[in-house]
């Protein structure tokens, strides 16, 4: 009996060792690769004021779960680069930059300027620029904001670059000088396209930018987002709990540091695209956005929003 007891004891030890090895293997092969890492949402450099927030926003009927999306690594990179080079009329050699993990094409215009294209192999983001047009300080025929929007959108659609998720559009002036000193000059129009996912806005770096120059020429284009697919629907932190981080100055909040009072007027579920690589942050994750208005010490009313991850 004693011998049998020893055998049973040894068998149990072997069983527990196998169980532990199986757990460790499962963690590294499945749980760890598929866990959702926390979002790293940058906070503004300015200090967040220590104030009480008035709330007029409704916290009822808000979502209790949300879809998480997984970023897709770029495929057929060579084909995509050739296609994009053709769109921009680039015929230079494609070179690999190992430090930046990017392919680039640099084509000389004249003794001073280049046209350049760069493609990040880890994210699929890319950038094109015509340095000569970008440095044109004296444009003679700049389009209006509405004309710039149309030129940019037509260019993206014509060349198969436009993604229909990018429904929000804004135009800014790339300028120098100052109106007060009478040397203010607009050099280009930057047209920004921002996306939605299932009707929800995407914060972070996700955007397409088209810079339109003199006579409507395309000066610069950024494709600054990663492709993704559905991953898993998960339970999210209640908005009330997330709001505690706003009150405790733990949110990414762009409120004016001189604010003396603030009102939260809207609470929405949105998404956040991280600026890093897919290895650093593999998922497009939901966030709570608390939007409102702040009153500064000199009486100015300014809009702000505070962003809090919706997954703990």
PDB file of C-alpha atoms in Angstrom:
ATOM      1  CA  UNK A   1       0.000   0.000   0.000  1.00  0.00           C
ATOM      2  CA  UNK A   2       2.834   2.307   0.811  1.00  0.00           C
ATOM      3  CA  UNK A   3       4.386   1.708  -2.579  1.00  0.00           C
ATOM      4  CA  UNK A   4       1.057   2.387  -4.264  1.00  0.00           C
ATOM      5  CA  UNK A   5       0.704   5.566  -2.176  1.00  0.00           C
ATOM      6  CA  UNK A   6       4.135   6.734  -3.313  1.00  0.00           C
ATOM      7  CA  UNK A   7       3.215   5.981  -6.929  1.00  0.00           C
ATOM      8  CA  UNK A   8      -0.062   7.913  -6.616  1.00  0.00           C
ATOM      9  CA  UNK A   9       1.798  10.816  -4.988  1.00  0.00           C
ATOM     10  CA  UNK A  10       4.342  10.911  -7.811  1.00  0.00           C
ATOM     11  CA  UNK A  11       1.594  10.727 -10.405  1.00  0.00           C
ATOM     12  CA  UNK A  12      -0.170  13.688  -8.789  1.00  0.00           C
ATOM     13  CA  UNK A  13       3.065  15.687  -8.830  1.00  0.00           C
ATOM     14  CA  UNK A  14       3.578  14.883 -12.515  1.00  0.00           C
ATOM     15  CA  UNK A  15      -0.055  15.835 -13.204  1.00  0.00           C
ATOM     16  CA  UNK A  16       0.315  19.228 -11.503  1.00  0.00           C
ATOM     17  CA  UNK A  17       3.595  19.891 -13.325  1.00  0.00           C
ATOM     18  CA  UNK A  18       1.892  19.114 -16.662  1.00  0.00           C
ATOM     19  CA  UNK A  19      -1.056  21.362 -15.651  1.00  0.00           C
ATOM     20  CA  UNK A  20       1.288  24.259 -14.847  1.00  0.00           C
ATOM     21  CA  UNK A  21       3.208  23.813 -18.122  1.00  0.00           C
ATOM     22  CA  UNK A  22      -0.078  23.720 -20.050  1.00  0.00           C
ATOM     23  CA  UNK A  23      -1.259  26.928 -18.341  1.00  0.00           C
ATOM     24  CA  UNK A  24       2.017  28.738 -19.090  1.00  0.00           C
ATOM     25  CA  UNK A  25       1.956  27.532 -22.698  1.00  0.00           C
ATOM     26  CA  UNK A  26      -1.669  28.626 -23.058  1.00  0.00           C
ATOM     27  CA  UNK A  27      -0.868  32.049 -21.612  1.00  0.00           C
ATOM     28  CA  UNK A  28       1.977  32.725 -24.026  1.00  0.00           C
ATOM     29  CA  UNK A  29       0.337  31.082 -27.055  1.00  0.00           C
ATOM     30  CA  UNK A  30      -3.213  32.397 -26.683  1.00  0.00           C
ATOM     31  CA  UNK A  31      -4.068  34.599 -23.679  1.00  0.00           C
ATOM     32  CA  UNK A  32      -1.131  37.003 -23.887  1.00  0.00           C
ATOM     33  CA  UNK A  33      -1.181  37.501 -27.701  1.00  0.00           C
ATOM     34  CA  UNK A  34      -4.962  38.054 -27.616  1.00  0.00           C
ATOM     35  CA  UNK A  35      -5.319  40.159 -24.479  1.00  0.00           C
ATOM     36  CA  UNK A  36      -6.338  43.765 -25.006  1.00  0.00           C
ATOM     37  CA  UNK A  37      -3.511  45.998 -23.777  1.00  0.00           C
ATOM     38  CA  UNK A  38      -4.427  49.307 -22.115  1.00  0.00           C
ATOM     39  CA  UNK A  39      -4.638  52.412 -24.266  1.00  0.00           C
ATOM     40  CA  UNK A  40      -1.913  54.990 -23.901  1.00  0.00           C
ATOM     41  CA  UNK A  41      -3.817  58.229 -24.500  1.00  0.00           C
ATOM     42  CA  UNK A  42      -1.449  61.229 -24.355  1.00  0.00           C
ATOM     43  CA  UNK A  43      -2.364  63.971 -21.928  1.00  0.00           C
ATOM     44  CA  UNK A  44      -2.035  67.668 -22.818  1.00  0.00           C
ATOM     45  CA  UNK A  45       1.100  69.394 -21.598  1.00  0.00           C
ATOM     46  CA  UNK A  46      -0.922  72.042 -19.758  1.00  0.00           C
ATOM     47  CA  UNK A  47      -2.039  71.453 -16.197  1.00  0.00           C
ATOM     48  CA  UNK A  48      -5.665  70.356 -15.782  1.00  0.00           C
ATOM     49  CA  UNK A  49      -7.517  72.781 -13.475  1.00  0.00           C
ATOM     50  CA  UNK A  50      -8.944  71.478 -10.211  1.00  0.00           C
ATOM     51  CA  UNK A  51     -12.615  72.416 -10.677  1.00  0.00           C
ATOM     52  CA  UNK A  52     -16.082  70.989 -10.104  1.00  0.00           C
ATOM     53  CA  UNK A  53     -17.902  69.934 -13.267  1.00  0.00           C
ATOM     54  CA  UNK A  54     -21.567  70.739 -13.750  1.00  0.00           C
ATOM     55  CA  UNK A  55     -23.299  68.002 -15.760  1.00  0.00           C
ATOM     56  CA  UNK A  56     -26.251  68.560 -18.087  1.00  0.00           C
ATOM     57  CA  UNK A  57     -25.508  65.525 -20.279  1.00  0.00           C
ATOM     58  CA  UNK A  58     -27.704  62.436 -19.982  1.00  0.00           C
ATOM     59  CA  UNK A  59     -26.029  59.282 -18.676  1.00  0.00           C
ATOM     60  CA  UNK A  60     -29.000  56.984 -19.277  1.00  0.00           C
ATOM     61  CA  UNK A  61     -29.417  54.654 -22.270  1.00  0.00           C
ATOM     62  CA  UNK A  62     -25.670  54.581 -22.935  1.00  0.00           C
ATOM     63  CA  UNK A  63     -23.999  51.430 -24.342  1.00  0.00           C
ATOM     64  CA  UNK A  64     -22.833  48.733 -21.903  1.00  0.00           C
ATOM     65  CA  UNK A  65     -20.727  46.851 -24.457  1.00  0.00           C
ATOM     66  CA  UNK A  66     -18.805  47.670 -27.615  1.00  0.00           C
ATOM     67  CA  UNK A  67     -16.980  45.975 -30.464  1.00  0.00           C
ATOM     68  CA  UNK A  68     -13.178  45.917 -30.323  1.00  0.00           C
ATOM     69  CA  UNK A  69     -11.419  45.889 -33.705  1.00  0.00           C
ATOM     70  CA  UNK A  70      -8.080  44.293 -34.524  1.00  0.00           C
ATOM     71  CA  UNK A  71      -5.618  46.096 -36.764  1.00  0.00           C
ATOM     72  CA  UNK A  72      -4.510  44.203 -39.876  1.00  0.00           C
ATOM     73  CA  UNK A  73      -0.881  44.066 -40.924  1.00  0.00           C
ATOM     74  CA  UNK A  74      -0.229  45.343 -44.462  1.00  0.00           C
ATOM     75  CA  UNK A  75      -0.182  42.742 -47.237  1.00  0.00           C
ATOM     76  CA  UNK A  76       1.055  42.939 -50.833  1.00  0.00           C
ATOM     77  CA  UNK A  77       3.226  45.914 -49.897  1.00  0.00           C
ATOM     78  CA  UNK A  78       5.222  45.889 -53.148  1.00  0.00           C
ATOM     79  CA  UNK A  79       2.053  46.018 -55.241  1.00  0.00           C
ATOM     80  CA  UNK A  80       0.574  48.837 -53.160  1.00  0.00           C
ATOM     81  CA  UNK A  81       3.752  50.925 -53.372  1.00  0.00           C
ATOM     82  CA  UNK A  82       3.893  50.502 -57.172  1.00  0.00           C
ATOM     83  CA  UNK A  83       0.234  51.526 -57.434  1.00  0.00           C
ATOM     84  CA  UNK A  84       0.728  54.632 -55.282  1.00  0.00           C
ATOM     85  CA  UNK A  85       3.915  55.592 -57.118  1.00  0.00           C
ATOM     86  CA  UNK A  86       1.949  55.461 -60.367  1.00  0.00           C
ATOM     87  CA  UNK A  87      -0.775  57.717 -58.925  1.00  0.00           C
ATOM     88  CA  UNK A  88       1.798  60.370 -58.017  1.00  0.00           C
ATOM     89  CA  UNK A  89       3.853  59.870 -61.180  1.00  0.00           C
ATOM     90  CA  UNK A  90       6.954  58.763 -59.280  1.00  0.00           C
ATOM     91  CA  UNK A  91       9.501  56.754 -61.251  1.00  0.00           C
ATOM     92  CA  UNK A  92      12.456  56.752 -58.851  1.00  0.00           C
ATOM     93  CA  UNK A  93      14.019  53.744 -57.170  1.00  0.00           C
ATOM     94  CA  UNK A  94      12.287  52.211 -54.136  1.00  0.00           C
ATOM     95  CA  UNK A  95      14.673  52.091 -51.180  1.00  0.00           C
ATOM     96  CA  UNK A  96      14.282  50.386 -47.819  1.00  0.00           C
ATOM     97  CA  UNK A  97      15.073  52.413 -44.680  1.00  0.00           C
ATOM     98  CA  UNK A  98      15.753  49.797 -41.964  1.00  0.00           C
ATOM     99  CA  UNK A  99      15.923  52.312 -39.103  1.00  0.00           C
ATOM    100  CA  UNK A 100      12.404  53.571 -39.867  1.00  0.00           C
ATOM    101  CA  UNK A 101      11.118  50.214 -41.201  1.00  0.00           C
ATOM    102  CA  UNK A 102       9.820  52.049 -44.231  1.00  0.00           C
ATOM    103  CA  UNK A 103      10.154  52.080 -48.008  1.00  0.00           C
ATOM    104  CA  UNK A 104      10.809  55.390 -49.692  1.00  0.00           C
ATOM    105  CA  UNK A 105      11.041  56.953 -53.141  1.00  0.00           C
ATOM    106  CA  UNK A 106      12.914  60.224 -53.588  1.00  0.00           C
ATOM    107  CA  UNK A 107      12.755  61.874 -56.986  1.00  0.00           C
ATOM    108  CA  UNK A 108      14.644  65.036 -57.862  1.00  0.00           C
ATOM    109  CA  UNK A 109      12.683  67.974 -59.309  1.00  0.00           C
ATOM    110  CA  UNK A 110      15.628  70.360 -59.694  1.00  0.00           C
ATOM    111  CA  UNK A 111      18.888  71.126 -57.887  1.00  0.00           C
ATOM    112  CA  UNK A 112      17.020  72.161 -54.749  1.00  0.00           C
ATOM    113  CA  UNK A 113      13.785  70.204 -54.410  1.00  0.00           C
ATOM    114  CA  UNK A 114      12.488  66.635 -54.348  1.00  0.00           C
ATOM    115  CA  UNK A 115       9.229  64.773 -54.509  1.00  0.00           C
ATOM    116  CA  UNK A 116       9.120  62.108 -51.829  1.00  0.00           C
ATOM    117  CA  UNK A 117       7.023  59.098 -50.837  1.00  0.00           C
ATOM    118  CA  UNK A 118       7.330  56.993 -47.691  1.00  0.00           C
ATOM    119  CA  UNK A 119       5.469  53.807 -46.698  1.00  0.00           C
ATOM    120  CA  UNK A 120       5.553  52.297 -43.174  1.00  0.00           C
ATOM    121  CA  UNK A 121       5.634  48.504 -43.419  1.00  0.00           C
ATOM    122  CA  UNK A 122       4.369  47.954 -39.846  1.00  0.00           C
ATOM    123  CA  UNK A 123       1.234  50.097 -40.170  1.00  0.00           C
ATOM    124  CA  UNK A 124       0.471  50.678 -43.855  1.00  0.00           C
ATOM    125  CA  UNK A 125       0.503  54.437 -43.270  1.00  0.00           C
ATOM    126  CA  UNK A 126       2.099  56.512 -46.012  1.00  0.00           C
ATOM    127  CA  UNK A 127       3.011  60.075 -46.961  1.00  0.00           C
ATOM    128  CA  UNK A 128       3.629  61.872 -50.252  1.00  0.00           C
ATOM    129  CA  UNK A 129       5.020  65.408 -50.628  1.00  0.00           C
ATOM    130  CA  UNK A 130       6.102  67.738 -53.435  1.00  0.00           C
ATOM    131  CA  UNK A 131       8.767  69.843 -51.680  1.00  0.00           C
ATOM    132  CA  UNK A 132       8.845  72.499 -54.401  1.00  0.00           C
ATOM    133  CA  UNK A 133       5.110  73.208 -54.214  1.00  0.00           C
ATOM    134  CA  UNK A 134       5.192  72.964 -50.413  1.00  0.00           C
ATOM    135  CA  UNK A 135       7.771  75.757 -50.360  1.00  0.00           C
ATOM    136  CA  UNK A 136       5.845  78.006 -52.731  1.00  0.00           C
ATOM    137  CA  UNK A 137       5.547  81.175 -50.630  1.00  0.00           C
ATOM    138  CA  UNK A 138       3.734  83.227 -53.257  1.00  0.00           C
ATOM    139  CA  UNK A 139       0.757  81.303 -54.681  1.00  0.00           C
ATOM    140  CA  UNK A 140      -1.249  83.274 -57.229  1.00  0.00           C
ATOM    141  CA  UNK A 141      -4.423  81.213 -57.459  1.00  0.00           C
ATOM    142  CA  UNK A 142      -5.352  79.353 -54.276  1.00  0.00           C
ATOM    143  CA  UNK A 143      -8.748  77.632 -54.187  1.00  0.00           C
ATOM    144  CA  UNK A 144     -11.394  78.552 -51.623  1.00  0.00           C
ATOM    145  CA  UNK A 145     -12.131  76.182 -48.737  1.00  0.00           C
ATOM    146  CA  UNK A 146     -15.056  74.609 -50.598  1.00  0.00           C
ATOM    147  CA  UNK A 147     -13.038  74.299 -53.794  1.00  0.00           C
ATOM    148  CA  UNK A 148     -10.156  72.701 -51.850  1.00  0.00           C
ATOM    149  CA  UNK A 149     -12.574  70.156 -50.327  1.00  0.00           C
ATOM    150  CA  UNK A 150     -13.867  69.194 -53.765  1.00  0.00           C
ATOM    151  CA  UNK A 151     -10.358  68.979 -55.287  1.00  0.00           C
ATOM    152  CA  UNK A 152      -9.147  66.785 -52.422  1.00  0.00           C
ATOM    153  CA  UNK A 153     -12.187  64.493 -52.434  1.00  0.00           C
ATOM    154  CA  UNK A 154     -12.181  64.128 -56.211  1.00  0.00           C
ATOM    155  CA  UNK A 155      -8.476  63.222 -56.118  1.00  0.00           C
ATOM    156  CA  UNK A 156      -8.973  60.563 -53.425  1.00  0.00           C
ATOM    157  CA  UNK A 157     -12.014  59.008 -55.132  1.00  0.00           C
ATOM    158  CA  UNK A 158     -10.508  59.071 -58.616  1.00  0.00           C
ATOM    159  CA  UNK A 159      -7.421  57.199 -57.418  1.00  0.00           C
ATOM    160  CA  UNK A 160      -9.150  54.693 -55.139  1.00  0.00           C
ATOM    161  CA  UNK A 161      -7.642  56.162 -51.969  1.00  0.00           C
ATOM    162  CA  UNK A 162     -10.871  57.391 -50.379  1.00  0.00           C
ATOM    163  CA  UNK A 163     -12.472  55.324 -47.609  1.00  0.00           C
ATOM    164  CA  UNK A 164     -16.189  56.030 -47.135  1.00  0.00           C
ATOM    165  CA  UNK A 165     -15.767  55.900 -43.330  1.00  0.00           C
ATOM    166  CA  UNK A 166     -14.066  59.307 -43.521  1.00  0.00           C
ATOM    167  CA  UNK A 167     -17.196  61.430 -43.472  1.00  0.00           C
ATOM    168  CA  UNK A 168     -16.040  64.442 -41.431  1.00  0.00           C
ATOM    169  CA  UNK A 169     -14.128  67.138 -43.299  1.00  0.00           C
ATOM    170  CA  UNK A 170     -12.343  70.306 -42.183  1.00  0.00           C
ATOM    171  CA  UNK A 171     -10.114  72.827 -43.968  1.00  0.00           C
ATOM    172  CA  UNK A 172      -7.295  74.859 -42.437  1.00  0.00           C
ATOM    173  CA  UNK A 173      -4.998  77.502 -43.885  1.00  0.00           C
ATOM    174  CA  UNK A 174      -1.248  76.845 -43.980  1.00  0.00           C
ATOM    175  CA  UNK A 175      -0.027  80.395 -43.532  1.00  0.00           C
ATOM    176  CA  UNK A 176       2.707  82.746 -42.371  1.00  0.00           C
ATOM    177  CA  UNK A 177       2.813  86.281 -41.009  1.00  0.00           C
ATOM    178  CA  UNK A 178       0.132  88.086 -39.049  1.00  0.00           C
ATOM    179  CA  UNK A 179      -2.966  90.065 -39.998  1.00  0.00           C
ATOM    180  CA  UNK A 180      -2.033  92.726 -37.453  1.00  0.00           C
ATOM    181  CA  UNK A 181       1.295  93.392 -39.181  1.00  0.00           C
ATOM    182  CA  UNK A 182      -0.271  93.109 -42.653  1.00  0.00           C
ATOM    183  CA  UNK A 183       2.078  90.313 -43.751  1.00  0.00           C
ATOM    184  CA  UNK A 184      -0.391  87.443 -43.367  1.00  0.00           C
ATOM    185  CA  UNK A 185      -0.201  85.040 -46.312  1.00  0.00           C
ATOM    186  CA  UNK A 186      -1.955  81.729 -47.011  1.00  0.00           C
ATOM    187  CA  UNK A 187       0.290  79.267 -48.849  1.00  0.00           C
ATOM    188  CA  UNK A 188      -1.867  76.122 -49.034  1.00  0.00           C
ATOM    189  CA  UNK A 189      -5.159  74.615 -47.928  1.00  0.00           C
ATOM    190  CA  UNK A 190      -4.993  71.489 -45.774  1.00  0.00           C
ATOM    191  CA  UNK A 191      -8.092  69.319 -46.092  1.00  0.00           C
ATOM    192  CA  UNK A 192      -8.633  66.873 -43.210  1.00  0.00           C
ATOM    193  CA  UNK A 193     -10.899  63.817 -43.419  1.00  0.00           C
ATOM    194  CA  UNK A 194     -11.850  62.113 -40.133  1.00  0.00           C
ATOM    195  CA  UNK A 195     -13.492  58.676 -39.850  1.00  0.00           C
ATOM    196  CA  UNK A 196     -16.316  56.962 -38.007  1.00  0.00           C
ATOM    197  CA  UNK A 197     -16.778  53.317 -37.029  1.00  0.00           C
ATOM    198  CA  UNK A 198     -20.420  52.210 -36.967  1.00  0.00           C
ATOM    199  CA  UNK A 199     -21.383  55.865 -36.680  1.00  0.00           C
ATOM    200  CA  UNK A 200     -18.975  56.538 -33.807  1.00  0.00           C
ATOM    201  CA  UNK A 201     -16.148  59.076 -34.254  1.00  0.00           C
ATOM    202  CA  UNK A 202     -12.524  57.950 -34.126  1.00  0.00           C
ATOM    203  CA  UNK A 203     -10.134  60.036 -32.044  1.00  0.00           C
ATOM    204  CA  UNK A 204      -6.338  59.818 -32.033  1.00  0.00           C
ATOM    205  CA  UNK A 205      -4.230  59.828 -35.202  1.00  0.00           C
ATOM    206  CA  UNK A 206      -6.766  58.399 -37.649  1.00  0.00           C
ATOM    207  CA  UNK A 207      -7.158  60.756 -40.640  1.00  0.00           C
ATOM    208  CA  UNK A 208      -6.469  61.461 -44.299  1.00  0.00           C
ATOM    209  CA  UNK A 209      -4.881  64.820 -45.115  1.00  0.00           C
ATOM    210  CA  UNK A 210      -4.686  66.357 -48.571  1.00  0.00           C
ATOM    211  CA  UNK A 211      -2.757  69.622 -48.962  1.00  0.00           C
ATOM    212  CA  UNK A 212      -3.957  71.655 -51.960  1.00  0.00           C
ATOM    213  CA  UNK A 213      -1.740  74.384 -53.390  1.00  0.00           C
ATOM    214  CA  UNK A 214      -1.542  76.963 -56.154  1.00  0.00           C
ATOM    215  CA  UNK A 215      -3.979  76.340 -59.031  1.00  0.00           C
ATOM    216  CA  UNK A 216      -5.430  73.379 -57.123  1.00  0.00           C
ATOM    217  CA  UNK A 217      -2.301  71.238 -57.317  1.00  0.00           C
ATOM    218  CA  UNK A 218      -1.978  68.293 -54.913  1.00  0.00           C
ATOM    219  CA  UNK A 219       1.033  69.211 -52.758  1.00  0.00           C
ATOM    220  CA  UNK A 220       0.961  66.618 -49.998  1.00  0.00           C
ATOM    221  CA  UNK A 221      -1.093  63.571 -48.970  1.00  0.00           C
ATOM    222  CA  UNK A 222      -1.143  61.624 -45.696  1.00  0.00           C
ATOM    223  CA  UNK A 223      -2.867  58.269 -45.291  1.00  0.00           C
ATOM    224  CA  UNK A 224      -2.608  58.169 -41.518  1.00  0.00           C
ATOM    225  CA  UNK A 225      -4.644  55.205 -40.304  1.00  0.00           C
ATOM    226  CA  UNK A 226      -4.434  51.423 -40.072  1.00  0.00           C
ATOM    227  CA  UNK A 227      -6.820  48.890 -41.602  1.00  0.00           C
ATOM    228  CA  UNK A 228      -8.801  46.741 -39.155  1.00  0.00           C
ATOM    229  CA  UNK A 229     -11.382  43.970 -38.779  1.00  0.00           C
ATOM    230  CA  UNK A 230     -13.909  42.968 -36.117  1.00  0.00           C
ATOM    231  CA  UNK A 231     -12.331  41.198 -33.149  1.00  0.00           C
ATOM    232  CA  UNK A 232     -14.679  40.797 -30.204  1.00  0.00           C
ATOM    233  CA  UNK A 233     -17.556  42.516 -28.437  1.00  0.00           C
ATOM    234  CA  UNK A 234     -16.682  43.300 -24.805  1.00  0.00           C
ATOM    235  CA  UNK A 235     -18.302  44.824 -21.740  1.00  0.00           C
ATOM    236  CA  UNK A 236     -17.203  48.401 -21.149  1.00  0.00           C
ATOM    237  CA  UNK A 237     -16.725  50.601 -18.110  1.00  0.00           C
ATOM    238  CA  UNK A 238     -19.938  52.479 -17.224  1.00  0.00           C
ATOM    239  CA  UNK A 239     -19.793  56.139 -18.239  1.00  0.00           C
ATOM    240  CA  UNK A 240     -20.411  57.195 -14.631  1.00  0.00           C
ATOM    241  CA  UNK A 241     -17.316  55.321 -13.491  1.00  0.00           C
ATOM    242  CA  UNK A 242     -15.232  56.720 -16.359  1.00  0.00           C
ATOM    243  CA  UNK A 243     -16.381  60.241 -15.432  1.00  0.00           C
ATOM    244  CA  UNK A 244     -14.692  59.831 -12.050  1.00  0.00           C
ATOM    245  CA  UNK A 245     -11.366  59.945 -13.899  1.00  0.00           C
ATOM    246  CA  UNK A 246     -12.354  63.292 -15.396  1.00  0.00           C
ATOM    247  CA  UNK A 247     -13.219  64.680 -11.978  1.00  0.00           C
ATOM    248  CA  UNK A 248      -9.968  63.316 -10.522  1.00  0.00           C
ATOM    249  CA  UNK A 249      -7.892  64.875 -13.354  1.00  0.00           C
ATOM    250  CA  UNK A 250      -6.871  61.435 -14.654  1.00  0.00           C
ATOM    251  CA  UNK A 251      -8.387  61.815 -18.141  1.00  0.00           C
ATOM    252  CA  UNK A 252      -6.839  63.145 -21.332  1.00  0.00           C
ATOM    253  CA  UNK A 253      -8.507  66.544 -21.070  1.00  0.00           C
ATOM    254  CA  UNK A 254      -7.834  69.520 -23.361  1.00  0.00           C
ATOM    255  CA  UNK A 255      -9.635  71.992 -21.105  1.00  0.00           C
ATOM    256  CA  UNK A 256      -8.055  75.438 -20.717  1.00  0.00           C
ATOM    257  CA  UNK A 257      -5.818  75.428 -17.599  1.00  0.00           C
ATOM    258  CA  UNK A 258      -7.302  78.852 -16.700  1.00  0.00           C
ATOM    259  CA  UNK A 259     -10.862  77.493 -16.564  1.00  0.00           C
ATOM    260  CA  UNK A 260     -12.764  78.391 -13.419  1.00  0.00           C
ATOM    261  CA  UNK A 261     -15.931  76.409 -14.224  1.00  0.00           C
ATOM    262  CA  UNK A 262     -17.020  73.771 -16.731  1.00  0.00           C
ATOM    263  CA  UNK A 263     -20.168  71.995 -17.888  1.00  0.00           C
ATOM    264  CA  UNK A 264     -20.312  68.510 -19.423  1.00  0.00           C
ATOM    265  CA  UNK A 265     -22.959  68.766 -22.139  1.00  0.00           C
ATOM    266  CA  UNK A 266     -22.518  65.500 -23.988  1.00  0.00           C
ATOM    267  CA  UNK A 267     -21.273  61.964 -23.324  1.00  0.00           C
ATOM    268  CA  UNK A 268     -20.527  59.757 -26.337  1.00  0.00           C
ATOM    269  CA  UNK A 269     -18.895  56.421 -26.981  1.00  0.00           C
ATOM    270  CA  UNK A 270     -16.133  56.770 -29.578  1.00  0.00           C
ATOM    271  CA  UNK A 271     -12.942  54.961 -30.653  1.00  0.00           C
ATOM    272  CA  UNK A 272      -9.261  55.721 -30.292  1.00  0.00           C
ATOM    273  CA  UNK A 273      -6.532  54.862 -32.810  1.00  0.00           C
ATOM    274  CA  UNK A 274      -3.103  54.743 -31.199  1.00  0.00           C
ATOM    275  CA  UNK A 275      -0.128  56.362 -32.919  1.00  0.00           C
ATOM    276  CA  UNK A 276       2.161  53.356 -32.445  1.00  0.00           C
ATOM    277  CA  UNK A 277       2.693  50.179 -34.426  1.00  0.00           C
ATOM    278  CA  UNK A 278       0.341  47.202 -34.465  1.00  0.00           C
ATOM    279  CA  UNK A 279       2.744  45.330 -32.194  1.00  0.00           C
ATOM    280  CA  UNK A 280       2.578  48.149 -29.645  1.00  0.00           C
ATOM    281  CA  UNK A 281      -1.227  48.441 -29.751  1.00  0.00           C
ATOM    282  CA  UNK A 282      -3.007  45.756 -31.798  1.00  0.00           C
ATOM    283  CA  UNK A 283      -6.559  47.031 -31.240  1.00  0.00           C
ATOM    284  CA  UNK A 284      -8.880  49.900 -32.094  1.00  0.00           C
ATOM    285  CA  UNK A 285     -10.586  50.386 -28.747  1.00  0.00           C
ATOM    286  CA  UNK A 286     -13.694  52.203 -27.466  1.00  0.00           C
ATOM    287  CA  UNK A 287     -13.352  55.332 -25.330  1.00  0.00           C
ATOM    288  CA  UNK A 288     -15.759  57.605 -23.493  1.00  0.00           C
ATOM    289  CA  UNK A 289     -15.703  61.241 -24.584  1.00  0.00           C
ATOM    290  CA  UNK A 290     -17.058  63.895 -22.232  1.00  0.00           C
ATOM    291  CA  UNK A 291     -17.607  67.080 -24.222  1.00  0.00           C
ATOM    292  CA  UNK A 292     -18.506  70.438 -22.785  1.00  0.00           C
ATOM    293  CA  UNK A 293     -17.804  74.128 -22.331  1.00  0.00           C
ATOM    294  CA  UNK A 294     -15.486  75.870 -19.894  1.00  0.00           C
ATOM    295  CA  UNK A 295     -15.473  79.462 -18.686  1.00  0.00           C
ATOM    296  CA  UNK A 296     -12.016  80.963 -18.164  1.00  0.00           C
ATOM    297  CA  UNK A 297     -10.978  83.534 -15.564  1.00  0.00           C
ATOM    298  CA  UNK A 298     -11.340  86.333 -18.130  1.00  0.00           C
ATOM    299  CA  UNK A 299     -14.876  85.240 -19.056  1.00  0.00           C
ATOM    300  CA  UNK A 300     -14.169  83.421 -22.321  1.00  0.00           C
ATOM    301  CA  UNK A 301     -16.285  80.361 -23.136  1.00  0.00           C
ATOM    302  CA  UNK A 302     -14.322  77.530 -24.757  1.00  0.00           C
ATOM    303  CA  UNK A 303     -15.215  74.017 -25.869  1.00  0.00           C
ATOM    304  CA  UNK A 304     -13.249  71.046 -24.532  1.00  0.00           C
ATOM    305  CA  UNK A 305     -13.411  67.264 -24.405  1.00  0.00           C
ATOM    306  CA  UNK A 306     -12.016  64.703 -22.018  1.00  0.00           C
ATOM    307  CA  UNK A 307     -11.234  61.160 -23.214  1.00  0.00           C
ATOM    308  CA  UNK A 308     -11.224  58.066 -20.967  1.00  0.00           C
ATOM    309  CA  UNK A 309     -10.597  54.434 -22.072  1.00  0.00           C
ATOM    310  CA  UNK A 310     -13.813  52.395 -21.956  1.00  0.00           C
ATOM    311  CA  UNK A 311     -11.984  49.119 -21.234  1.00  0.00           C
ATOM    312  CA  UNK A 312     -10.272  48.541 -17.893  1.00  0.00           C
TER     313      UNK A 312
END
